[in-house]
Amino acid sequence: MARDSSTPAAPAGKPAKVKKTRWYHQVWQAYQMTRKNDPAVTWIVLAAFFGIVVVGLVIGLLIGHWLYVLLLSLPFAFLGALFLLARRAETAAYTQIEGQPGASRAALGTIRRGWTFSEEPVAVEPRTKDLVFRGVGRPGVVLIGEGPAPRIGKLLEQERKRTARVISGAPITLIQVGDGEGQVTLRKLPRAVQKLKPQLTKQEVAEVSKRLTALGGVKMPVPKGVDPMRARPDRKGMRGR
């Protein structure tokens, strides 16, 4: 009987291996996204790279070891250009989602650890579409409101009272997102949340999260999260792992 020469199928029940995205693919994706909103990014990044190389060359000529210093300047030039691209990518990403409902939740997605945020808003004003999102961490509960200052304050206060009934005195912080007086801009929102000082233990955070789960949220579409860090290289990927 002839032997089937076709490639054997993967064993049943064995999950397919997920191919990792290399850091240079992430850099290219970030560059393409940034270029759509910031056409000058190409020249800015190139200027940063060659500017550092030229500085290294000048220093090398002054000390009499131009080749050594030139080679030494190349990785610094690459890192400098990459850092600048990451910053421009961050700005472009925020520009893309600014003004969309749920933009604050997308921005909060850049916080890597220490906080848990509701995927859906916990309060919505149906007429104006103002939103409130909730996060839980060691600083307590944070309520983030999207909307003009004269309106969102009332919705935040209503949600604060509703939340306070079930969390037994845990701290509650209110943050308004926007460009009005007393509000936090979208780009500065993650930093404003991370600056809050821890006041709860991990066990208390778990208990607060458990109690808040019963409050639920409101189903509605939220824009994709901002990920400006994708422009930074993965060191494991650079080593081929």
Tab-separated table of C-alpha atoms in Angstrom:
chain	number	residue	atom	x	y	z
A	1	MET	CA	0.000	0.000	0.000
A	2	ALA	CA	1.322	3.416	-0.978
A	3	ARG	CA	2.304	5.722	1.855
A	4	ASP	CA	0.593	9.101	2.055
A	5	SER	CA	3.280	11.756	1.524
A	6	SER	CA	1.116	14.619	2.732
A	7	THR	CA	2.089	16.524	5.887
A	8	PRO	CA	0.525	14.854	8.952
A	9	ALA	CA	-2.075	16.842	10.795
A	10	ALA	CA	-1.420	18.122	14.296
A	11	PRO	CA	-2.505	15.743	17.052
A	12	ALA	CA	-6.125	16.196	18.062
A	13	GLY	CA	-6.600	18.403	21.079
A	14	LYS	CA	-3.163	19.991	20.835
A	15	PRO	CA	-3.439	23.793	20.516
A	16	ALA	CA	-1.742	25.420	17.550
A	17	LYS	CA	1.452	27.220	18.440
A	18	VAL	CA	0.975	30.981	18.405
A	19	LYS	CA	3.649	32.738	16.406
A	20	LYS	CA	5.278	35.528	18.395
A	21	THR	CA	5.409	39.019	16.935
A	22	ARG	CA	9.015	40.153	16.724
A	23	TRP	CA	9.965	43.556	18.070
A	24	TYR	CA	10.863	44.883	14.622
A	25	HIS	CA	7.369	43.997	13.378
A	26	GLN	CA	5.942	46.007	16.279
A	27	VAL	CA	8.201	48.947	15.417
A	28	TRP	CA	7.072	48.843	11.794
A	29	GLN	CA	3.386	48.724	12.791
A	30	ALA	CA	3.872	51.647	15.158
A	31	TYR	CA	5.670	53.614	12.429
A	32	GLN	CA	2.915	52.987	9.881
A	33	MET	CA	0.214	54.031	12.337
A	34	THR	CA	2.126	57.161	13.326
A	35	ARG	CA	2.887	58.199	9.750
A	36	LYS	CA	-0.836	58.355	8.928
A	37	ASN	CA	-1.369	61.046	11.570
A	38	ASP	CA	2.123	62.551	11.618
A	39	PRO	CA	3.707	62.576	8.118
A	40	ALA	CA	6.812	64.361	9.433
A	41	VAL	CA	7.724	61.453	11.717
A	42	THR	CA	10.033	59.884	9.095
A	43	TRP	CA	12.270	62.935	8.865
A	44	ILE	CA	12.173	63.538	12.622
A	45	VAL	CA	13.303	59.990	13.424
A	46	LEU	CA	16.023	60.056	10.734
A	47	ALA	CA	17.230	63.427	11.993
A	48	ALA	CA	17.502	62.047	15.518
A	49	PHE	CA	19.433	58.970	14.339
A	50	PHE	CA	21.945	60.791	12.135
A	51	GLY	CA	22.218	63.691	14.579
A	52	ILE	CA	23.487	61.350	17.284
A	53	VAL	CA	25.845	59.657	14.812
A	54	VAL	CA	27.299	63.016	13.762
A	55	VAL	CA	27.812	64.037	17.382
A	56	GLY	CA	29.610	60.744	17.991
A	57	LEU	CA	31.789	61.272	14.924
A	58	VAL	CA	32.756	64.789	16.035
A	59	ILE	CA	33.652	63.571	19.514
A	60	GLY	CA	35.688	60.734	17.988
A	61	LEU	CA	37.627	63.143	15.783
A	62	LEU	CA	38.388	65.370	18.752
A	63	ILE	CA	39.808	62.542	20.851
A	64	GLY	CA	41.535	60.809	17.940
A	65	HIS	CA	39.446	57.598	17.888
A	66	TRP	CA	36.743	58.488	15.383
A	67	LEU	CA	36.000	54.939	14.174
A	68	TYR	CA	35.637	53.512	17.677
A	69	VAL	CA	33.343	56.326	18.848
A	70	LEU	CA	31.364	56.212	15.596
A	71	LEU	CA	30.617	52.506	16.047
A	72	LEU	CA	29.812	53.131	19.699
A	73	SER	CA	27.336	55.865	18.743
A	74	LEU	CA	25.261	53.612	16.450
A	75	PRO	CA	23.308	51.742	19.173
A	76	PHE	CA	22.698	55.018	21.004
A	77	ALA	CA	21.439	56.564	17.764
A	78	PHE	CA	19.114	53.596	17.231
A	79	LEU	CA	17.744	53.790	20.771
A	80	GLY	CA	17.306	57.557	20.504
A	81	ALA	CA	15.366	57.246	17.243
A	82	LEU	CA	13.275	54.424	18.710
A	83	PHE	CA	12.465	56.463	21.813
A	84	LEU	CA	11.412	59.417	19.684
A	85	LEU	CA	9.248	57.168	17.503
A	86	ALA	CA	7.572	55.768	20.633
A	87	ARG	CA	6.702	59.263	21.844
A	88	ARG	CA	5.312	60.298	18.456
A	89	ALA	CA	3.381	57.016	18.258
A	90	GLU	CA	1.896	57.683	21.686
A	91	THR	CA	0.735	61.133	20.600
A	92	ALA	CA	-0.735	59.752	17.369
A	93	ALA	CA	-2.550	56.970	19.202
A	94	TYR	CA	-4.184	59.404	21.628
A	95	THR	CA	-5.122	61.690	18.743
A	96	GLN	CA	-6.902	58.809	17.021
A	97	ILE	CA	-9.205	58.000	19.941
A	98	GLU	CA	-9.612	61.440	21.513
A	99	GLY	CA	-13.254	62.488	21.537
A	100	GLN	CA	-14.593	58.959	21.052
A	101	PRO	CA	-16.866	57.433	23.716
A	102	GLY	CA	-14.742	55.132	25.884
A	103	ALA	CA	-11.450	56.852	25.041
A	104	SER	CA	-10.523	57.063	28.733
A	105	ARG	CA	-10.907	53.281	29.122
A	106	ALA	CA	-8.641	52.752	26.120
A	107	ALA	CA	-6.024	55.075	27.631
A	108	LEU	CA	-6.208	53.256	30.968
A	109	GLY	CA	-5.270	50.070	29.125
A	110	THR	CA	-1.670	51.321	29.073
A	111	ILE	CA	-1.449	50.743	32.850
A	112	ARG	CA	0.232	47.357	33.000
A	113	ARG	CA	-0.265	46.310	36.602
A	114	GLY	CA	-1.698	47.292	39.957
A	115	TRP	CA	-5.158	48.219	38.669
A	116	THR	CA	-8.269	46.454	37.416
A	117	PHE	CA	-10.662	48.492	35.285
A	118	SER	CA	-14.187	47.715	34.159
A	119	GLU	CA	-14.378	46.902	30.460
A	120	GLU	CA	-17.764	48.617	30.163
A	121	PRO	CA	-18.800	51.936	31.728
A	122	VAL	CA	-20.475	51.630	35.114
A	123	ALA	CA	-22.689	54.657	34.468
A	124	VAL	CA	-23.985	56.340	31.293
A	125	GLU	CA	-26.078	59.436	30.738
A	126	PRO	CA	-28.320	58.294	27.830
A	127	ARG	CA	-29.056	61.768	26.483
A	128	THR	CA	-25.527	63.236	26.493
A	129	LYS	CA	-23.532	59.956	26.327
A	130	ASP	CA	-21.364	60.999	29.282
A	131	LEU	CA	-19.611	57.944	30.760
A	132	VAL	CA	-18.108	56.778	34.029
A	133	PHE	CA	-15.533	53.970	34.239
A	134	ARG	CA	-14.356	52.331	37.452
A	135	GLY	CA	-10.963	51.026	38.523
A	136	VAL	CA	-9.846	49.162	41.644
A	137	GLY	CA	-6.317	49.102	43.040
A	138	ARG	CA	-4.403	49.574	46.261
A	139	PRO	CA	-5.227	53.325	46.339
A	140	GLY	CA	-8.900	52.293	46.488
A	141	VAL	CA	-11.610	52.862	43.908
A	142	VAL	CA	-11.192	55.419	41.144
A	143	LEU	CA	-14.142	56.673	39.103
A	144	ILE	CA	-13.221	58.250	35.763
A	145	GLY	CA	-15.821	60.443	34.092
A	146	GLU	CA	-15.925	61.444	30.410
A	147	GLY	CA	-17.841	64.593	29.586
A	148	PRO	CA	-17.942	68.389	29.987
A	149	ALA	CA	-17.169	69.614	33.505
A	150	PRO	CA	-20.628	71.127	34.203
A	151	ARG	CA	-22.344	67.777	33.499
A	152	ILE	CA	-19.995	64.942	34.371
A	153	GLY	CA	-19.583	66.031	37.989
A	154	LYS	CA	-23.196	65.156	38.759
A	155	LEU	CA	-22.926	61.709	37.159
A	156	LEU	CA	-19.684	61.006	39.025
A	157	GLU	CA	-21.244	61.968	42.343
A	158	GLN	CA	-24.212	59.677	41.719
A	159	GLU	CA	-21.866	56.776	41.002
A	160	ARG	CA	-19.714	57.630	44.040
A	161	LYS	CA	-22.733	57.327	46.326
A	162	ARG	CA	-23.801	54.057	44.703
A	163	THR	CA	-20.282	52.651	45.041
A	164	ALA	CA	-19.826	53.811	48.646
A	165	ARG	CA	-22.801	51.722	49.763
A	166	VAL	CA	-21.011	48.448	49.058
A	167	ILE	CA	-17.297	48.979	49.746
A	168	SER	CA	-17.279	49.667	53.503
A	169	GLY	CA	-15.376	52.947	53.591
A	170	ALA	CA	-12.644	52.222	51.031
A	171	PRO	CA	-11.218	55.422	49.461
A	172	ILE	CA	-12.987	56.671	46.326
A	173	THR	CA	-11.230	59.080	43.959
A	174	LEU	CA	-13.094	61.012	41.256
A	175	ILE	CA	-11.299	62.049	38.055
A	176	GLN	CA	-12.815	64.043	35.222
A	177	VAL	CA	-11.267	63.521	31.784
A	178	GLY	CA	-11.295	66.427	29.366
A	179	ASP	CA	-9.778	69.776	28.526
A	180	GLY	CA	-11.879	71.865	30.912
A	181	GLU	CA	-10.795	73.491	34.145
A	182	GLY	CA	-10.051	70.946	36.858
A	183	GLN	CA	-10.076	68.079	34.352
A	184	VAL	CA	-7.265	65.702	33.352
A	185	THR	CA	-6.357	65.422	29.681
A	186	LEU	CA	-6.608	62.001	28.076
A	187	ARG	CA	-2.843	61.696	27.640
A	188	LYS	CA	-2.157	62.469	31.310
A	189	LEU	CA	-4.905	60.175	32.647
A	190	PRO	CA	-2.788	56.994	33.127
A	191	ARG	CA	-0.132	58.960	35.010
A	192	ALA	CA	-2.752	60.648	37.209
A	193	VAL	CA	-4.127	57.240	38.228
A	194	GLN	CA	-0.682	55.749	38.863
A	195	LYS	CA	0.266	58.665	41.137
A	196	LEU	CA	-2.493	57.803	43.626
A	197	LYS	CA	-1.007	56.542	46.900
A	198	PRO	CA	-1.717	52.965	48.064
A	199	GLN	CA	-4.070	52.747	51.043
A	200	LEU	CA	-5.395	49.171	50.897
A	201	THR	CA	-3.772	45.782	51.308
A	202	LYS	CA	-3.999	43.174	48.554
A	203	GLN	CA	-6.590	41.283	50.589
A	204	GLU	CA	-8.702	44.425	50.958
A	205	VAL	CA	-8.438	45.114	47.218
A	206	ALA	CA	-9.701	41.592	46.491
A	207	GLU	CA	-12.638	42.088	48.869
A	208	VAL	CA	-13.555	45.455	47.332
A	209	SER	CA	-13.372	43.977	43.820
A	210	LYS	CA	-15.638	41.123	44.863
A	211	ARG	CA	-18.248	43.503	46.240
A	212	LEU	CA	-18.132	45.776	43.196
A	213	THR	CA	-18.656	42.877	40.803
A	214	ALA	CA	-22.309	42.812	41.818
A	215	LEU	CA	-22.779	46.404	40.631
A	216	GLY	CA	-21.978	45.437	37.035
A	217	GLY	CA	-21.650	47.876	34.144
A	218	VAL	CA	-23.297	49.148	30.989
A	219	LYS	CA	-22.762	47.374	27.646
A	220	MET	CA	-21.503	49.626	24.887
A	221	PRO	CA	-18.656	49.662	22.330
A	222	VAL	CA	-15.288	50.999	23.471
A	223	PRO	CA	-12.439	51.971	21.104
A	224	LYS	CA	-9.326	49.823	20.976
A	225	GLY	CA	-6.722	50.522	23.632
A	226	VAL	CA	-3.736	52.778	23.193
A	227	ASP	CA	-0.469	50.880	23.118
A	228	PRO	CA	2.371	53.371	22.622
A	229	MET	CA	4.806	50.883	24.169
A	230	ARG	CA	4.622	48.716	21.052
A	231	ALA	CA	7.258	50.947	19.496
A	232	ARG	CA	9.798	49.851	22.089
A	233	PRO	CA	11.932	46.793	21.355
A	234	ASP	CA	11.358	43.434	23.028
A	235	ARG	CA	14.790	42.384	24.289
A	236	LYS	CA	13.881	38.684	24.193
A	237	GLY	CA	12.774	39.122	20.608
A	238	MET	CA	16.089	40.770	19.760
A	239	ARG	CA	17.869	37.662	21.095
A	240	GLY	CA	15.668	35.459	18.894
A	241	ARG	CA	13.720	33.838	21.700
